GROMACS .gro file of C-alpha atoms in nm:
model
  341
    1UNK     CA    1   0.361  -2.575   1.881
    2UNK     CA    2   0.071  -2.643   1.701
    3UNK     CA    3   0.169  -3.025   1.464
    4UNK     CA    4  -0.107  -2.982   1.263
    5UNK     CA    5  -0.026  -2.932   0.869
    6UNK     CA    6  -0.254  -2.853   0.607
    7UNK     CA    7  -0.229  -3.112   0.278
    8UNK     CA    8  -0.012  -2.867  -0.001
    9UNK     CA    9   0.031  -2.841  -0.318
   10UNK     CA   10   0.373  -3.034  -0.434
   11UNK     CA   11   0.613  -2.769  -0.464
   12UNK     CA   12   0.510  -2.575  -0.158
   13UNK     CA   13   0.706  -2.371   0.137
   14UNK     CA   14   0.455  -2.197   0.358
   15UNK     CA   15   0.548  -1.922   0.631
   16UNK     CA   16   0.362  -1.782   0.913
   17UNK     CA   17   0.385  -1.474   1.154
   18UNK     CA   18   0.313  -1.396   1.485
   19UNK     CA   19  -0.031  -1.438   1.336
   20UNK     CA   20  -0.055  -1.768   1.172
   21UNK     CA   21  -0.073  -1.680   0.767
   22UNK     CA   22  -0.148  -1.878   0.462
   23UNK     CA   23  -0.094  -1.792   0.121
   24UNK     CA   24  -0.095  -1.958  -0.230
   25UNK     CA   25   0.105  -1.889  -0.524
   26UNK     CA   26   0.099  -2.103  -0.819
   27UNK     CA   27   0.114  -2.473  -0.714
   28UNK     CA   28   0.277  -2.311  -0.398
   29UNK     CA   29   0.110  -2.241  -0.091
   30UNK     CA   30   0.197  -2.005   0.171
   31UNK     CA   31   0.118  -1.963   0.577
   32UNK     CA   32   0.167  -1.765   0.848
   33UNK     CA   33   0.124  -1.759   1.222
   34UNK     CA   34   0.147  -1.473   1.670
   35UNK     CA   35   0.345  -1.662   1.668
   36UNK     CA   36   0.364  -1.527   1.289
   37UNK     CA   37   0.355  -1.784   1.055
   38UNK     CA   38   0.405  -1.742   0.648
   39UNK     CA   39   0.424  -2.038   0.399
   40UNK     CA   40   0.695  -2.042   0.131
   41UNK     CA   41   0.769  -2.283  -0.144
   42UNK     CA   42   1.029  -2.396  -0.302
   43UNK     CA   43   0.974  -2.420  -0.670
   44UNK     CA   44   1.196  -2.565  -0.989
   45UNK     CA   45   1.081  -2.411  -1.330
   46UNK     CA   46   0.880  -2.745  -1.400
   47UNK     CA   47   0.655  -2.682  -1.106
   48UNK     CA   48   0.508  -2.343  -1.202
   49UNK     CA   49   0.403  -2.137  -1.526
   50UNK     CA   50   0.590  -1.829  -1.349
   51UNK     CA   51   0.905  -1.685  -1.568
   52UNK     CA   52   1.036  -1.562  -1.238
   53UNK     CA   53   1.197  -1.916  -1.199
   54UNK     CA   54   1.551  -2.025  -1.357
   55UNK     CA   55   1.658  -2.373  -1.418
   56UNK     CA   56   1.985  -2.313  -1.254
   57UNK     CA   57   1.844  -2.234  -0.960
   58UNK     CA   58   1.872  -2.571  -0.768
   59UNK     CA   59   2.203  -2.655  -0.948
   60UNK     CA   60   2.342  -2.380  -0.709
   61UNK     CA   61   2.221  -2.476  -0.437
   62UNK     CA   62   1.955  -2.195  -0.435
   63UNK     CA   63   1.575  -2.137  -0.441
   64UNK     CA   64   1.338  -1.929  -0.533
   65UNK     CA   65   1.068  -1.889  -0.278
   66UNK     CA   66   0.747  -1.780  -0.322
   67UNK     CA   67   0.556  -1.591  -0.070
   68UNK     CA   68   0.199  -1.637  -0.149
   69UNK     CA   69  -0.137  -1.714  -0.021
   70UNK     CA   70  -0.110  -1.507   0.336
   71UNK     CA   71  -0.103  -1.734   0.652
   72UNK     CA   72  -0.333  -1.680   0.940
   73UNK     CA   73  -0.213  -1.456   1.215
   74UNK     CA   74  -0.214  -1.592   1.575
   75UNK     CA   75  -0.104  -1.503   1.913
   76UNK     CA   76   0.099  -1.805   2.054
   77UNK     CA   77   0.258  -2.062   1.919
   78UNK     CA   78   0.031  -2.295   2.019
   79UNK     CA   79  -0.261  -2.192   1.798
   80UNK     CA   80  -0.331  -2.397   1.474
   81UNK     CA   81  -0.222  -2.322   1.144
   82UNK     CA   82  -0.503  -2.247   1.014
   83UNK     CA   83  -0.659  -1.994   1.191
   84UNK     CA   84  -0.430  -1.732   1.006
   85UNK     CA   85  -0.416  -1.449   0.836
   86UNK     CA   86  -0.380  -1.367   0.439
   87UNK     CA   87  -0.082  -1.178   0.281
   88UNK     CA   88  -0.011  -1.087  -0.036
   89UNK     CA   89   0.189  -1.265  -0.291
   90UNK     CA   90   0.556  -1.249  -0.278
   91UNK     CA   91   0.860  -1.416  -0.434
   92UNK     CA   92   1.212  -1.413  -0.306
   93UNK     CA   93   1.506  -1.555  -0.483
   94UNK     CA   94   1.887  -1.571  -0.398
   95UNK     CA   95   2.176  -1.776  -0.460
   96UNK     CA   96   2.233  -1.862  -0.053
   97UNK     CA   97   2.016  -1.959   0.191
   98UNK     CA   98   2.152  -1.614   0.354
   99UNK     CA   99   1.995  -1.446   0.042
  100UNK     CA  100   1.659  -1.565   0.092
  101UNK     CA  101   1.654  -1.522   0.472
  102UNK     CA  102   1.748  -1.148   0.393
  103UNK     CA  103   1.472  -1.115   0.113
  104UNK     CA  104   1.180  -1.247   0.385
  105UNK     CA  105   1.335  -1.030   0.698
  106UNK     CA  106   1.285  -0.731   0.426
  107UNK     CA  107   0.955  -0.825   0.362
  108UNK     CA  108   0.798  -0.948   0.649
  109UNK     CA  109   1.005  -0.776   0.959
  110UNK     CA  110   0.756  -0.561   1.008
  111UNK     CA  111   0.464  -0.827   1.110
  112UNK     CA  112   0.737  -0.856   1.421
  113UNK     CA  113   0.598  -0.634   1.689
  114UNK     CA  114   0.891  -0.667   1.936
  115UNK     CA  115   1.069  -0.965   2.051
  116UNK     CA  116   1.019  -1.083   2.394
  117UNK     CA  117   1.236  -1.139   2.627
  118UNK     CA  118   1.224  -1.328   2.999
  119UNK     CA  119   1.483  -1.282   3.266
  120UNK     CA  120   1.476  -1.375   3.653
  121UNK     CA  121   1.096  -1.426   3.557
  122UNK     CA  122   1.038  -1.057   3.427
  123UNK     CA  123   0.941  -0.971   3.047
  124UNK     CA  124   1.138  -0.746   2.851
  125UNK     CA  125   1.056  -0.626   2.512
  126UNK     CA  126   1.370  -0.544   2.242
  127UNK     CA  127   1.380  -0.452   1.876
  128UNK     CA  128   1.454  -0.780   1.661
  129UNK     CA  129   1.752  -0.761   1.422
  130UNK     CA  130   1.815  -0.950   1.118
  131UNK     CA  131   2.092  -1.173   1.275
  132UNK     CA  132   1.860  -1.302   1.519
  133UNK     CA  133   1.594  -1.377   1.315
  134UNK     CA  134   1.566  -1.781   1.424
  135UNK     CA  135   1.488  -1.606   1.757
  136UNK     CA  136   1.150  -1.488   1.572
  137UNK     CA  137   1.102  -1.717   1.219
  138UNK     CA  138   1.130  -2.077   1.202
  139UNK     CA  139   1.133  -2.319   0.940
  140UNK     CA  140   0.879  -2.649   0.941
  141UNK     CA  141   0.943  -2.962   0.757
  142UNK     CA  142   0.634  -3.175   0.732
  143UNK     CA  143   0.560  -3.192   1.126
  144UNK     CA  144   0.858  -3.101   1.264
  145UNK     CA  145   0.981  -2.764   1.297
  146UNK     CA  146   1.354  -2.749   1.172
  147UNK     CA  147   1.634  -2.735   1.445
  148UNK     CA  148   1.864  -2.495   1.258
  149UNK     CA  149   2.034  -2.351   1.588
  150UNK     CA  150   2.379  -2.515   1.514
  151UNK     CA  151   2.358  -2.490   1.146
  152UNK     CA  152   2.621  -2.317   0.919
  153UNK     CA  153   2.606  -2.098   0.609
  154UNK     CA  154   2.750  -2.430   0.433
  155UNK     CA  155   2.420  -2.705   0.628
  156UNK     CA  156   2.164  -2.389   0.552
  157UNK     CA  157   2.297  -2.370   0.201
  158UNK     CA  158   2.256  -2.786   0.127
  159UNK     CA  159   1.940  -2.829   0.354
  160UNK     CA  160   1.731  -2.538   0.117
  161UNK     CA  161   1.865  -2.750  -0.207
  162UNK     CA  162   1.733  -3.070  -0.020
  163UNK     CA  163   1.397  -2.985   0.040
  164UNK     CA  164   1.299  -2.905  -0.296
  165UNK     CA  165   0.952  -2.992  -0.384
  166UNK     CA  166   0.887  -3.070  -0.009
  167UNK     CA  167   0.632  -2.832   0.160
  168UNK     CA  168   0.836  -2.590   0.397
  169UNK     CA  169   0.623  -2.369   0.648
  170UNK     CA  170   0.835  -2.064   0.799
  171UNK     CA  171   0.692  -1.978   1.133
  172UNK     CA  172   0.709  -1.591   1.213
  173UNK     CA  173   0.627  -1.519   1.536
  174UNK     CA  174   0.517  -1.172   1.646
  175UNK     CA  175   0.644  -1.176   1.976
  176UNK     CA  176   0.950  -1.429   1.926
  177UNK     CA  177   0.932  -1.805   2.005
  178UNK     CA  178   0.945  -1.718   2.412
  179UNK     CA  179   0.597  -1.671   2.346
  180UNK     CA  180   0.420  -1.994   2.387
  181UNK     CA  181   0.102  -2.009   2.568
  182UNK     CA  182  -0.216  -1.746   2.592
  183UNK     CA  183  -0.079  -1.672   2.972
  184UNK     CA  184   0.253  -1.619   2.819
  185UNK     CA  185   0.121  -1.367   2.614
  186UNK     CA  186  -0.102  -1.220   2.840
  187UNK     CA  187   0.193  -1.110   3.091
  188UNK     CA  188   0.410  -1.030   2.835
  189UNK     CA  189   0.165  -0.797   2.696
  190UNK     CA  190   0.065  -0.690   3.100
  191UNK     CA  191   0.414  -0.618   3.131
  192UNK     CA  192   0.554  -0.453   2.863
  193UNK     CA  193   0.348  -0.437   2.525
  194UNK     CA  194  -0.052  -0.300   2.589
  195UNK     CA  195  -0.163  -0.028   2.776
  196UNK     CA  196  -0.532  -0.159   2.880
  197UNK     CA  197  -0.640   0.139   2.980
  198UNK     CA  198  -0.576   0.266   2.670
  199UNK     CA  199  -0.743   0.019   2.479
  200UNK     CA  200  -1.124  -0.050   2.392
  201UNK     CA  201  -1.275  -0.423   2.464
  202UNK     CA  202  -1.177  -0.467   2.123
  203UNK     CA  203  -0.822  -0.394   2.142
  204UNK     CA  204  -0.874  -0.095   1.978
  205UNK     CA  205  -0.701   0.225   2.075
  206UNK     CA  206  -0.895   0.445   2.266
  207UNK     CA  207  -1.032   0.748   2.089
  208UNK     CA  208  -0.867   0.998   2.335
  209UNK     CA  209  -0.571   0.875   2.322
  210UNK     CA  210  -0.516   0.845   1.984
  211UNK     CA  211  -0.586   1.148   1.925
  212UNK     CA  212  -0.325   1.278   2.188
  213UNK     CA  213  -0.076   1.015   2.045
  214UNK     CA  214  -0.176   1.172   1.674
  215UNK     CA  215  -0.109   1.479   1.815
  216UNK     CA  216   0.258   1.400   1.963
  217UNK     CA  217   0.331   1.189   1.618
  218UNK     CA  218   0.228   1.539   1.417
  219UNK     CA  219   0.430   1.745   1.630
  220UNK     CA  220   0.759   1.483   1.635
  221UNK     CA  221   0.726   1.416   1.213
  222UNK     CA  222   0.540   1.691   1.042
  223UNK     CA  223   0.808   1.840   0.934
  224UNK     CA  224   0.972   1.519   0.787
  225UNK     CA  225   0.656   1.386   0.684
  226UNK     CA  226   0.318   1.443   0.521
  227UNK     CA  227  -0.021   1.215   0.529
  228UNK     CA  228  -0.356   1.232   0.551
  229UNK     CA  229  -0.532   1.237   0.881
  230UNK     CA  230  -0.634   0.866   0.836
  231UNK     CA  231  -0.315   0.775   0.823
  232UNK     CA  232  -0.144   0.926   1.117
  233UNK     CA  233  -0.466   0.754   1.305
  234UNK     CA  234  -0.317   0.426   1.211
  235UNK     CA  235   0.049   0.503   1.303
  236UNK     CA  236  -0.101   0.625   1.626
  237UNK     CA  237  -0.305   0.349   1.696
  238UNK     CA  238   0.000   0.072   1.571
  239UNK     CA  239   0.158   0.248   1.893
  240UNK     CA  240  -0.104   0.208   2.098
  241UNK     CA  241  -0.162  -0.149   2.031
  242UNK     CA  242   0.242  -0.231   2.066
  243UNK     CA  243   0.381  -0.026   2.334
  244UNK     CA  244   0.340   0.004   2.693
  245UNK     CA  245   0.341   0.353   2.856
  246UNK     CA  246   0.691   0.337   2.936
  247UNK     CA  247   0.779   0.237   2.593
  248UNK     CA  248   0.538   0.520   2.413
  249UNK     CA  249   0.769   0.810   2.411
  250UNK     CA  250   1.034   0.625   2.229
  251UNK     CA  251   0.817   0.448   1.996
  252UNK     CA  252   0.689   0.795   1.884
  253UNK     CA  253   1.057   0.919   1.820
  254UNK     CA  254   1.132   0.622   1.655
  255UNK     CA  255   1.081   0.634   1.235
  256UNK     CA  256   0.741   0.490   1.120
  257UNK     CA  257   0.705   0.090   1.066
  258UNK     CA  258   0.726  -0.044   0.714
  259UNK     CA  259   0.366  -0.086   0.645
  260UNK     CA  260   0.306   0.317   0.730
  261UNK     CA  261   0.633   0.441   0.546
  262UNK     CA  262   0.431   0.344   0.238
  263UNK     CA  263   0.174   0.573   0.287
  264UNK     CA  264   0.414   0.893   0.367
  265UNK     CA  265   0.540   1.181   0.173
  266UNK     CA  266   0.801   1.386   0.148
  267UNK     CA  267   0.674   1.751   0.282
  268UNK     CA  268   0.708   2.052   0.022
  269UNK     CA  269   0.996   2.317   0.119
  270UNK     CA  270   0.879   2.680   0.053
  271UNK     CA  271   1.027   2.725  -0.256
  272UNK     CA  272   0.842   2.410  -0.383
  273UNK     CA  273   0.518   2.580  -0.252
  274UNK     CA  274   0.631   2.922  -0.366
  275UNK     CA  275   0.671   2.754  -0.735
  276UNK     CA  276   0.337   2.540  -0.669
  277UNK     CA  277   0.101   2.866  -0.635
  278UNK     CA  278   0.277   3.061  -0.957
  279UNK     CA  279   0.219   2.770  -1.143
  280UNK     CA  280  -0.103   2.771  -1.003
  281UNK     CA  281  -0.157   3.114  -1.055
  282UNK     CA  282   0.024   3.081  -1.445
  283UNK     CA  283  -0.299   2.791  -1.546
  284UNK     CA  284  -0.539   2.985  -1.377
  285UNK     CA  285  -0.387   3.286  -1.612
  286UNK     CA  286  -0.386   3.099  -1.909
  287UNK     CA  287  -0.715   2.909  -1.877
  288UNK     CA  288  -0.868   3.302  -1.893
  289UNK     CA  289  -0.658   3.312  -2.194
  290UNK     CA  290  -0.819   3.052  -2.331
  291UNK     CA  291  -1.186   3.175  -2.282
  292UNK     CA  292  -1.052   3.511  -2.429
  293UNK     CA  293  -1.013   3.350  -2.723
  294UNK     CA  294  -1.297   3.145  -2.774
  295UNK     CA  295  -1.536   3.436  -2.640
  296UNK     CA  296  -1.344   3.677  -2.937
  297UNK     CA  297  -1.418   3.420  -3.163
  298UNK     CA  298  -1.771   3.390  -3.108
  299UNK     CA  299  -1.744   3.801  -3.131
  300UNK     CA  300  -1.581   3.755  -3.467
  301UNK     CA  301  -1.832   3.507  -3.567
  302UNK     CA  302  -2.082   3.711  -3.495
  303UNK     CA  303  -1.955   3.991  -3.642
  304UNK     CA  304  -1.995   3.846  -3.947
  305UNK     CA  305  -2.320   3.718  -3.908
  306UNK     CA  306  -2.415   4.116  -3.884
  307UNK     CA  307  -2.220   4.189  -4.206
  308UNK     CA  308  -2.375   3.965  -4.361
  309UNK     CA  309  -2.699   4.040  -4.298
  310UNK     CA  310  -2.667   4.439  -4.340
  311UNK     CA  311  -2.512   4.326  -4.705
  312UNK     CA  312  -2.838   4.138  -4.724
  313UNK     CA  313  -3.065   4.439  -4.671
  314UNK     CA  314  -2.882   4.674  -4.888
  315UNK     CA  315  -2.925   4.379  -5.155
  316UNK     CA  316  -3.287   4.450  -5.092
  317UNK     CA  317  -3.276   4.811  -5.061
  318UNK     CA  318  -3.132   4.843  -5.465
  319UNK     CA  319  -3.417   4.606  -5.556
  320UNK     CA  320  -3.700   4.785  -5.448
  321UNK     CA  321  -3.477   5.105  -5.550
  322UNK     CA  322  -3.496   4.948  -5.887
  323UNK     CA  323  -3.851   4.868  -5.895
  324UNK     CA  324  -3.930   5.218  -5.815
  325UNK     CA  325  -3.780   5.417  -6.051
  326UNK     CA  326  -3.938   5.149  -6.339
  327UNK     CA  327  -4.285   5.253  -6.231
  328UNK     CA  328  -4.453   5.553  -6.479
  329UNK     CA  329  -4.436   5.912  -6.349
  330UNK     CA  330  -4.745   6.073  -6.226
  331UNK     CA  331  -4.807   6.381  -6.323
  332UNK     CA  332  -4.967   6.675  -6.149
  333UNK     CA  333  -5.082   6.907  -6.390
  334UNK     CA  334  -5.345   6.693  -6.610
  335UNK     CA  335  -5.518   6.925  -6.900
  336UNK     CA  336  -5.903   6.974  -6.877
  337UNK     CA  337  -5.951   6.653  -7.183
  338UNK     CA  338  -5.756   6.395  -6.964
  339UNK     CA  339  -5.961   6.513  -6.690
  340UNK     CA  340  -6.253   6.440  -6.885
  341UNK     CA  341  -6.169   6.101  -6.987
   0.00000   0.00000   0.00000
């Protein structure tokens, strides 16, 4: 493991995951490593303009953690700190040390790809739970990293309370802490985890087969799930990049990871669509309504404009009516002496 520490900021806990990450919150500063690392803080209400934080927090033996500037995000434990990843902010707070584990499992399980697993000199991968998560996070005080295999609720509980305003680092590791070298990696990966033939120079999923893996996902979850194609093509290439080809049928039955279950939605049952298009069909009704209206205004308007001006001729027409009948008759029968004149 990598002893290297960057200088923090006083009140400061910073965590890592299998990729190395760093992240800064306030005055607190946060890492992570692929050995997944995340940094986490431990804060009083003093050491941060935050409201989130309450005074009686260390009083009960609790803490509230924040989660904040990402860590980096390396392969194997051995890699330094800082070649990590960024997260996202995040605070956690609970009144055990149980609490806060639970709070960062929720949060960050899903950075764990698989937990590794050597017997008789053959890897294994398995799904990581909760109550083995010191088999995949790890806590580091200054440069040490924290031996809490043999501690109780009760140690876990006094230990948080006794590092406040010390600079914790939680290590996540991707893989689990087995993984501790690049050649430990690289046959745990051989063996179980990457299909290479499936996979670019890049690491990046091949095109063909993500698209047959899209396809398979589509076929398994359409009907539980909608998205847009971009997303399946990251679901499908998560796969790709986590599972070995014994492994890839059951990671496409399996439900979506937490960082695609965000970007799902619920499909529409018939009726929905059935109500959908009427109400579709009801604006499209009513919008013609609308135009109805305005176009019979306009008629209206014009309308009057005509009235108007016909009133406006007859007005003209008694005028010159008028004019002419104030004009002298001419006669047709003159007598010879008004001839003469």
């Amino acid at each position: 493991m990598d002893q290297e520490q960057e200088e923090a900021a006083p009140t400061e806990i910073t965590s890592a995951s299998s990729s190395s990450v760093e992240r800064q919150v306030a005055s607190c500063s946060v890492k992570r490593i692929t050995c997944s690392s995340i940094s986490i803080s431990t804060c009083s209400a003093s050491s941060t303009s935050s409201t989130i934080f309450d005074c009686r927090v260390f009083t009960r033996a609790c803490a509230t953690i924040p989660v904040g500037r990402p860590a980096n995000r390396k392969s194997t434990v051995a890699q330094r700190d800082s070649s990590g990843e960024t997260l996202d902010n995040f605070v956690a707070n609970g009144s055990t040390f149980q609490d806060i584990i639970s709070k960062l499992w929720e949060k960050f399980n899903g950075w764990i790809k698989a937990q590794a697993v050597k017997r008789n000199g053959e890897w294994t991968a398995v799904t990581p739970s909760m109550a083995e998560w010191r088999k995949v996070m790890k806590f580091k005080r200054k440069r040490h990293i924290v031996d809490d295999t043999q501690q109780s609720e009760k140690s876990s509980n006094s230990w948080l309370a006794s590092v406040h305003g010390e600079p914790i680092t939680l290590l996540i590791y991707e893989y689990s802490v087995s993984i501790i070298r690049d050649q430990d990696l690289s046959s745990f990966k051989e063996a179980c985890v990457i299909r290479p033939e499936l996979t670019d120079r890049a690491d990046a999923a091949a095109e063909d087969s993500l698209l047959e893996v899209v396809a398979k996902l589509q076929k398994q979850w359409e009907s539980s799930f909608k998205a847009e194609a971009v997303v399946w093509r990251m679901w499908a290439n998560h796969i790709l990049r986590n599972h070995s080809q014994s492994t890839l049928g059951q990671a496409i039955s399996d439900p979506p990871p937490d960082h695609i279950t965000r970007l799902l939605r619920a499909p529409e049952s018939p009726l929905s669509m059935l109500s959908r298009s009427a109400h579709l069909a009801l604006d499209c009704v009513d919008s013609s309504m609308e135009d109805y209206r305005k176009l019979r205004q306009h008629y209206d308007a014009f309308g009057r404009l005509l009235d108007d001006h016909m009133r406006s001729l007859l007005s003209r027409k008694r005028t010159i009516d008028a004019f002419i009948q104030d004009l002298p008759q001419l006669r047709d029968n003159l007598d010879d002496f008004e001839r003469g004149l």
